[in-house]
Amino acid sequence: MNVQEFDAIRVHDLLREYGRMDSVQVRMRIVQGPLTYSGCVAITIDIPLRSPMIRRRVVVAELSVPLPASSLEQTSRGPVIAEGLSALSSSRQIPVHQEEMQGRLLIILDGRNLRNSDSVRISLTTPSIMNLTGGHGAFKTWRLGIDLRVPLAERVVAVLEHSPALSLRCRCDNSEYHSLAQSADADLVRKLGFYPGPAVSVKYLFGNHAASSFRAVAFPAFAASLGLLSAGYTSALISAKHGDLAAVSFALALVPPIVQTIKPGQAFYRSADIHGRGPDFWVQSFAVLAYLVGILMTLVSITDFPSLSTASQVLSYSLGAAAGLTGMAIVAAVQQQIIPPHFCDVCIKRIVWRRRSRLHMASRRTVCNECFHRSSRASG
């Protein structure tokens, strides 16, 4: 049985089991828009009411943010910032109150407004649970983190919705199972998480989904390689007295690297990127430096010191080969999912080679070998 077949059967069984218990449904939708330091998340909580409310003060939800906001490791917590908070019961708006207590945001309703109602829906939008964790350019990552408790719930089904442009790099939560994408189109990816108690603890790490943006990191290296190899060939043609061919080769050496590696705007960063130094920066810096050294050496050997022609060829060919190998290594690393970085869903350590990681089928967690063997021994 492959992963897709197992997921379809598992989700079907869990939906039937959770449906019989009138589970609370929590929907978290990452609002579409460019992400810089933080992103907005729309949260909807549908709570079934099994018995009449006799209390005046009913805490229907407790929300907090794991701190620090830029890490998968939690040391403390803080209250969620709630915007546009509303409550709907029996197709009518009811008053809702919020207060902070011990690092949590409490959402409170008057029990008298819930009489003769079979459910209540809480809606809010928060900018405080999805934050930039680091990276630069295509290597940026954001953490979605929230601790949510619904005191009236026995179990919770969480629906996570996000743009297809985002990809999960690490999923650290207390769910018993997290599904594959239940729907995926041009605008939305939807996944289900099943939580066997009233508490939902989520720390998800998101990153860029497009593999082409990571392969693009290799383009400056390939362009520099082409220019350097052409520069070495130019020097060889000059030594062989083929001036016309040397001119063509030198033009080939100059044009592509200039167009590819010295783009207008690449030296300037938006405010959110100003401190970033990602792999793309170092690859581009190496490509530009190698290209400039090779071209300057070629120009010196052509114009002033013909005796350096052999040394110029060796240097250009060597730097060109190094730049080309760097580009090929980056493309191979993207293909083998070494780039971008992924993390174990249990111990949150870096998984160096994701294609060689393990999948724990029962919970559909991607884990390192150590955590996989530990869970296998625990299950007998």
Coordinates of C-alpha atoms in Angstrom, one line a residue:
M1 CA 0.0 0.0 0.0
N2 CA 1.5 3.4 -1.0
V3 CA 1.3 6.6 1.0
Q4 CA -1.6 8.0 -1.0
E5 CA -3.8 4.9 -0.5
F6 CA -2.9 4.7 3.2
D7 CA -3.7 8.4 3.7
A8 CA -7.1 8.1 2.0
I9 CA -8.1 5.2 4.2
R10 CA -6.7 6.8 7.4
V11 CA -8.4 10.1 6.8
H12 CA -11.7 8.4 6.0
D13 CA -11.6 6.4 9.2
L14 CA -10.6 9.4 11.4
L15 CA -13.3 11.6 10.0
R16 CA -16.0 9.0 10.8
E17 CA -14.6 8.5 14.3
Y18 CA -14.2 12.2 15.0
G19 CA -17.6 12.9 13.5
R20 CA -19.4 10.6 15.9
M21 CA -17.9 12.6 18.8
D22 CA -19.1 16.0 17.5
S23 CA -15.5 17.2 17.3
V24 CA -14.6 20.9 17.2
Q25 CA -13.4 22.1 13.8
V26 CA -10.6 24.7 13.7
R27 CA -9.8 26.3 10.4
M28 CA -6.5 28.2 10.0
R29 CA -6.1 29.9 6.7
I30 CA -2.9 31.8 5.8
V31 CA -4.1 35.0 4.2
Q32 CA -2.9 35.4 0.6
G33 CA -0.3 38.2 0.2
P34 CA 3.4 38.9 0.1
L35 CA 5.1 37.7 3.3
T36 CA 7.8 39.9 4.9
Y37 CA 8.3 39.8 8.6
S38 CA 4.9 38.3 9.4
G39 CA 1.8 37.0 7.8
C40 CA -1.9 37.2 8.7
V41 CA -3.8 34.0 9.6
A42 CA -7.6 33.8 9.6
I43 CA -8.9 31.4 12.3
T44 CA -12.4 30.0 12.5
I45 CA -13.5 27.8 15.4
D46 CA -16.8 25.8 15.1
I47 CA -17.8 24.5 18.5
P48 CA -20.8 22.1 18.9
L49 CA -22.8 22.6 22.1
R50 CA -23.8 19.3 23.6
S51 CA -25.7 20.6 26.7
P52 CA -27.5 23.8 27.7
M53 CA -25.2 26.5 29.1
I54 CA -26.0 27.4 32.7
R55 CA -23.0 29.5 33.4
R56 CA -22.8 33.2 32.6
R57 CA -19.1 33.2 31.9
V58 CA -18.0 30.5 29.4
V59 CA -14.4 30.3 28.2
V60 CA -14.8 28.9 24.7
A61 CA -11.1 29.2 23.6
E62 CA -7.7 29.9 24.9
L63 CA -5.0 31.0 22.5
S64 CA -1.3 31.7 22.9
V65 CA 1.9 32.1 20.8
P66 CA 4.9 29.9 21.5
L67 CA 7.9 32.1 22.2
P68 CA 10.4 33.0 20.8
A69 CA 8.4 33.6 17.6
S70 CA 11.4 32.9 15.4
S71 CA 12.2 29.4 16.7
L72 CA 10.7 25.9 16.7
E73 CA 11.9 25.5 20.3
Q74 CA 9.5 27.0 22.9
T75 CA 10.7 28.6 26.1
S76 CA 7.6 30.7 27.0
R77 CA 4.3 31.9 25.6
G78 CA 2.5 35.1 24.9
P79 CA -1.2 36.0 24.1
V80 CA -2.4 36.0 20.5
I81 CA -3.3 39.4 19.0
A82 CA -6.9 39.0 17.8
E83 CA -8.4 41.3 15.2
G84 CA -12.0 41.3 14.0
L85 CA -13.1 39.0 16.8
S86 CA -16.7 37.9 16.4
A87 CA -19.1 35.1 17.6
L88 CA -22.0 33.7 15.6
S89 CA -24.7 31.4 17.1
S90 CA -28.0 30.3 15.5
S91 CA -27.3 32.8 12.6
R92 CA -27.0 35.8 14.9
Q93 CA -24.1 37.8 16.2
I94 CA -23.6 37.5 20.0
P95 CA -21.4 39.6 22.2
V96 CA -17.9 38.3 22.8
H97 CA -15.3 39.3 25.3
Q98 CA -11.5 38.8 25.4
E99 CA -9.0 39.1 28.2
E100 CA -5.4 38.1 28.8
M101 CA -4.3 35.8 31.6
Q102 CA -0.9 34.2 32.2
G103 CA 0.3 34.6 28.7
R104 CA -3.0 33.4 27.1
L105 CA -5.8 35.2 25.3
L106 CA -9.2 34.0 26.7
I107 CA -12.3 34.3 24.5
I108 CA -15.3 34.5 26.7
L109 CA -19.1 34.3 25.9
D110 CA -22.1 34.8 28.1
G111 CA -23.8 31.4 28.5
R112 CA -27.2 32.9 28.4
N113 CA -26.7 33.8 24.8
L114 CA -25.9 30.2 24.0
R115 CA -29.2 28.8 25.2
N116 CA -31.3 27.0 22.6
S117 CA -28.2 26.9 20.3
D118 CA -26.5 23.8 19.1
S119 CA -23.2 25.4 18.0
V120 CA -21.2 28.6 18.0
R121 CA -18.6 29.9 15.6
I122 CA -15.7 32.1 16.7
S123 CA -13.9 34.1 14.0
L124 CA -10.7 36.2 14.2
T125 CA -7.7 37.3 12.2
T126 CA -4.2 37.4 13.8
P127 CA -0.9 38.8 12.6
S128 CA 1.1 37.4 15.5
I129 CA 1.3 33.7 14.9
M130 CA 3.2 33.6 11.6
N131 CA 6.7 35.2 11.7
L132 CA 9.8 35.3 9.7
T133 CA 12.5 33.0 11.1
G134 CA 15.4 33.9 8.8
G135 CA 16.9 33.3 5.4
H136 CA 17.3 35.5 2.4
G137 CA 15.6 35.5 -1.0
A138 CA 14.3 32.0 -1.9
F139 CA 15.7 30.6 1.4
K140 CA 13.3 32.6 3.7
T141 CA 11.3 30.6 6.2
W142 CA 8.3 31.5 8.3
R143 CA 7.1 29.8 11.5
L144 CA 3.4 29.3 12.1
G145 CA 3.0 28.7 15.8
I146 CA -0.1 28.6 18.1
D147 CA -1.3 26.9 21.2
L148 CA -5.0 26.6 21.1
R149 CA -7.3 25.0 23.7
V150 CA -11.0 24.6 23.4
P151 CA -12.3 23.6 26.9
L152 CA -15.7 22.4 25.5
A153 CA -14.1 20.0 23.1
E154 CA -13.2 16.3 23.4
R155 CA -11.4 16.2 20.0
V156 CA -10.4 18.7 17.4
V157 CA -10.1 18.5 13.6
A158 CA -7.8 21.3 12.4
V159 CA -8.0 22.4 8.7
L160 CA -4.9 24.1 7.5
E161 CA -5.1 26.2 4.3
H162 CA -2.2 27.9 2.6
S163 CA -0.9 29.0 -0.8
P164 CA 0.7 26.4 -3.1
A165 CA 3.7 28.8 -3.1
L166 CA 4.4 27.7 0.5
S167 CA 5.9 24.3 1.5
L168 CA 6.2 22.6 4.9
R169 CA 9.8 22.2 6.0
C170 CA 9.0 21.0 9.5
R171 CA 5.7 20.0 11.2
C172 CA 5.9 19.9 15.0
D173 CA 2.5 19.4 16.6
N174 CA 0.5 17.1 18.9
S175 CA -1.8 15.6 16.3
E176 CA -2.3 11.8 16.0
Y177 CA -2.4 12.2 12.2
H178 CA -1.8 14.9 9.6
S179 CA -3.1 14.3 6.1
L180 CA -1.6 14.8 2.7
A181 CA -3.1 17.7 0.7
Q182 CA -6.9 17.0 0.5
S183 CA -7.2 19.6 -2.2
A184 CA -4.7 21.5 -4.2
D185 CA -5.4 24.1 -7.0
A186 CA -3.9 27.3 -8.2
D187 CA -4.9 29.2 -5.1
L188 CA -5.1 26.9 -2.1
V189 CA -3.7 23.7 -0.5
R190 CA -5.9 22.2 2.3
K191 CA -4.7 19.6 4.9
L192 CA -6.3 18.0 7.9
G193 CA -4.9 17.5 11.3
F194 CA -6.6 15.2 14.0
Y195 CA -6.0 16.0 17.6
P196 CA -7.3 13.5 20.2
G197 CA -7.9 16.1 23.0
P198 CA -9.1 19.7 23.5
A199 CA -5.6 21.2 22.9
V200 CA -3.9 22.0 19.6
S201 CA -0.2 22.8 19.7
V202 CA 1.3 23.8 16.4
K203 CA 4.8 24.9 15.3
Y204 CA 5.1 24.7 11.5
L205 CA 8.0 25.9 9.4
F206 CA 7.1 27.1 5.9
G207 CA 9.4 28.0 3.0
N208 CA 9.3 28.6 -0.7
H209 CA 7.8 25.7 -2.7
A210 CA 9.2 26.4 -6.1
A211 CA 12.3 24.3 -6.9
S212 CA 13.1 26.6 -9.8
S213 CA 13.9 29.4 -7.4
F214 CA 16.6 27.3 -5.7
R215 CA 18.0 26.0 -9.0
A216 CA 18.3 29.7 -10.0
V217 CA 21.0 30.1 -7.4
A218 CA 23.3 28.0 -9.7
F219 CA 22.8 30.3 -12.7
P220 CA 25.4 32.9 -11.7
A221 CA 27.9 30.0 -11.3
F222 CA 27.1 28.6 -14.7
A223 CA 27.3 32.1 -16.3
A224 CA 30.7 32.7 -14.7
S225 CA 31.9 29.3 -15.8
L226 CA 30.9 30.0 -19.4
G227 CA 32.7 33.4 -19.3
L228 CA 35.9 32.0 -17.7
L229 CA 36.1 29.1 -20.1
S230 CA 35.6 31.5 -23.0
A231 CA 38.3 33.8 -21.6
G232 CA 40.8 30.9 -21.4
Y233 CA 39.9 30.0 -25.0
T234 CA 40.4 33.6 -26.0
S235 CA 43.9 33.6 -24.6
A236 CA 44.7 30.3 -26.4
L237 CA 43.4 31.8 -29.7
I238 CA 45.5 34.9 -29.3
S239 CA 48.6 32.7 -28.7
A240 CA 47.8 30.8 -31.9
K241 CA 47.4 34.0 -33.9
H242 CA 43.7 33.6 -34.5
G243 CA 42.7 37.2 -33.8
D244 CA 39.2 37.1 -35.4
L245 CA 38.1 34.0 -33.5
A246 CA 39.6 35.4 -30.4
A247 CA 37.4 38.5 -30.7
V248 CA 34.3 36.4 -31.0
S249 CA 35.3 34.2 -28.1
F250 CA 36.0 37.3 -25.9
A251 CA 32.6 38.8 -26.7
L252 CA 31.1 35.5 -25.6
A253 CA 33.1 35.7 -22.4
L254 CA 31.8 39.2 -21.6
V255 CA 28.1 39.2 -22.4
P256 CA 26.5 36.3 -20.5
P257 CA 28.2 36.9 -17.1
I258 CA 27.4 40.6 -17.1
V259 CA 23.7 40.0 -18.0
Q260 CA 23.3 37.1 -15.5
T261 CA 25.5 38.0 -12.4
I262 CA 25.4 41.8 -12.3
K263 CA 21.7 42.5 -12.6
P264 CA 20.4 45.9 -11.7
G265 CA 18.7 45.7 -8.3
Q266 CA 20.6 42.6 -7.1
A267 CA 22.9 44.8 -5.0
F268 CA 20.0 46.4 -3.3
Y269 CA 17.7 44.8 -0.8
R270 CA 14.3 45.5 0.7
S271 CA 14.2 46.4 4.3
A272 CA 13.2 42.8 5.3
D273 CA 16.3 41.4 3.5
I274 CA 18.8 44.0 4.6
H275 CA 20.6 41.7 7.0
G276 CA 20.2 38.5 5.0
R277 CA 23.2 36.5 3.8
G278 CA 21.9 33.3 2.2
P279 CA 23.6 30.7 0.0
D280 CA 22.5 32.8 -3.1
F281 CA 24.6 35.7 -1.8
W282 CA 27.8 33.6 -1.3
V283 CA 27.4 31.7 -4.6
Q284 CA 26.9 35.0 -6.5
S285 CA 29.9 36.6 -4.7
F286 CA 32.1 33.6 -5.6
A287 CA 31.0 33.7 -9.2
V288 CA 31.6 37.4 -9.6
L289 CA 35.0 37.3 -7.9
A290 CA 36.2 34.3 -9.9
Y291 CA 34.9 35.9 -13.1
L292 CA 36.6 39.2 -12.5
V293 CA 39.9 37.6 -11.5
G294 CA 39.9 35.4 -14.7
I295 CA 38.9 38.2 -17.0
L296 CA 41.4 40.7 -15.6
M297 CA 44.2 38.1 -15.9
T298 CA 43.2 37.4 -19.5
L299 CA 43.2 41.1 -20.3
V300 CA 46.6 41.6 -18.8
S301 CA 48.0 38.6 -20.7
I302 CA 46.5 39.9 -24.0
T303 CA 47.5 43.6 -23.7
D304 CA 50.7 43.9 -21.7
F305 CA 52.3 40.5 -20.8
P306 CA 52.0 37.9 -23.5
S307 CA 54.3 35.7 -21.5
L308 CA 51.5 35.2 -19.0
S309 CA 49.2 33.6 -21.7
T310 CA 49.7 30.1 -20.4
A311 CA 49.2 31.1 -16.8
S312 CA 46.0 33.0 -17.8
Q313 CA 44.6 29.9 -19.6
V314 CA 45.3 27.7 -16.7
L315 CA 43.7 30.1 -14.2
S316 CA 40.6 30.7 -16.4
Y317 CA 40.1 27.1 -17.1
S318 CA 40.5 26.2 -13.4
L319 CA 38.1 28.9 -12.1
G320 CA 35.7 28.1 -14.9
A321 CA 35.7 24.4 -14.0
A322 CA 35.2 25.3 -10.3
A323 CA 32.3 27.6 -11.0
G324 CA 30.7 25.0 -13.3
L325 CA 31.1 22.3 -10.7
T326 CA 29.6 24.6 -8.1
G327 CA 26.5 25.1 -10.3
M328 CA 26.1 21.4 -10.9
A329 CA 26.5 20.7 -7.2
I330 CA 23.7 23.2 -6.4
V331 CA 21.4 21.7 -9.0
A332 CA 22.1 18.1 -7.7
A333 CA 21.5 19.3 -4.1
V334 CA 18.1 20.7 -5.1
Q335 CA 17.2 17.5 -6.9
Q336 CA 18.2 15.4 -3.9
Q337 CA 16.4 17.8 -1.5
I338 CA 19.5 18.7 0.4
I339 CA 18.6 22.3 -0.5
P340 CA 16.4 23.8 0.9
P341 CA 16.9 22.6 4.5
H342 CA 14.3 20.3 6.1
F343 CA 13.9 19.3 9.7
C344 CA 12.8 16.3 11.7
D345 CA 9.2 16.6 12.8
V346 CA 10.0 15.1 16.2
C347 CA 13.5 16.3 17.4
I348 CA 13.5 19.3 14.9
K349 CA 17.2 18.5 13.9
R350 CA 18.3 19.2 10.4
I351 CA 17.7 16.4 8.0
V352 CA 20.7 16.7 5.7
W353 CA 19.4 14.5 2.9
R354 CA 15.6 14.5 2.8
R355 CA 15.3 11.8 0.2
R356 CA 16.9 9.5 2.7
S357 CA 14.7 10.5 5.6
R358 CA 12.0 8.2 7.1
L359 CA 8.3 8.5 7.0
H360 CA 6.4 7.4 10.1
M361 CA 3.2 6.1 8.5
A362 CA 1.0 6.0 11.6
S363 CA 1.3 9.8 12.1
R364 CA 2.7 10.8 8.7
R365 CA 5.7 12.5 10.2
T366 CA 9.0 12.9 8.4
V367 CA 11.6 11.9 10.9
C368 CA 15.4 11.3 11.1
N369 CA 16.7 7.8 11.4
E370 CA 17.3 8.1 15.1
C371 CA 13.7 9.1 15.8
F372 CA 12.4 6.5 13.4
H373 CA 14.2 3.7 15.2
R374 CA 13.2 5.0 18.6
S375 CA 9.5 5.0 17.6
S376 CA 9.8 1.6 16.1
R377 CA 11.3 0.2 19.4
A378 CA 8.5 2.0 21.4
S379 CA 5.8 0.4 19.2
G380 CA 7.3 -3.1 19.7

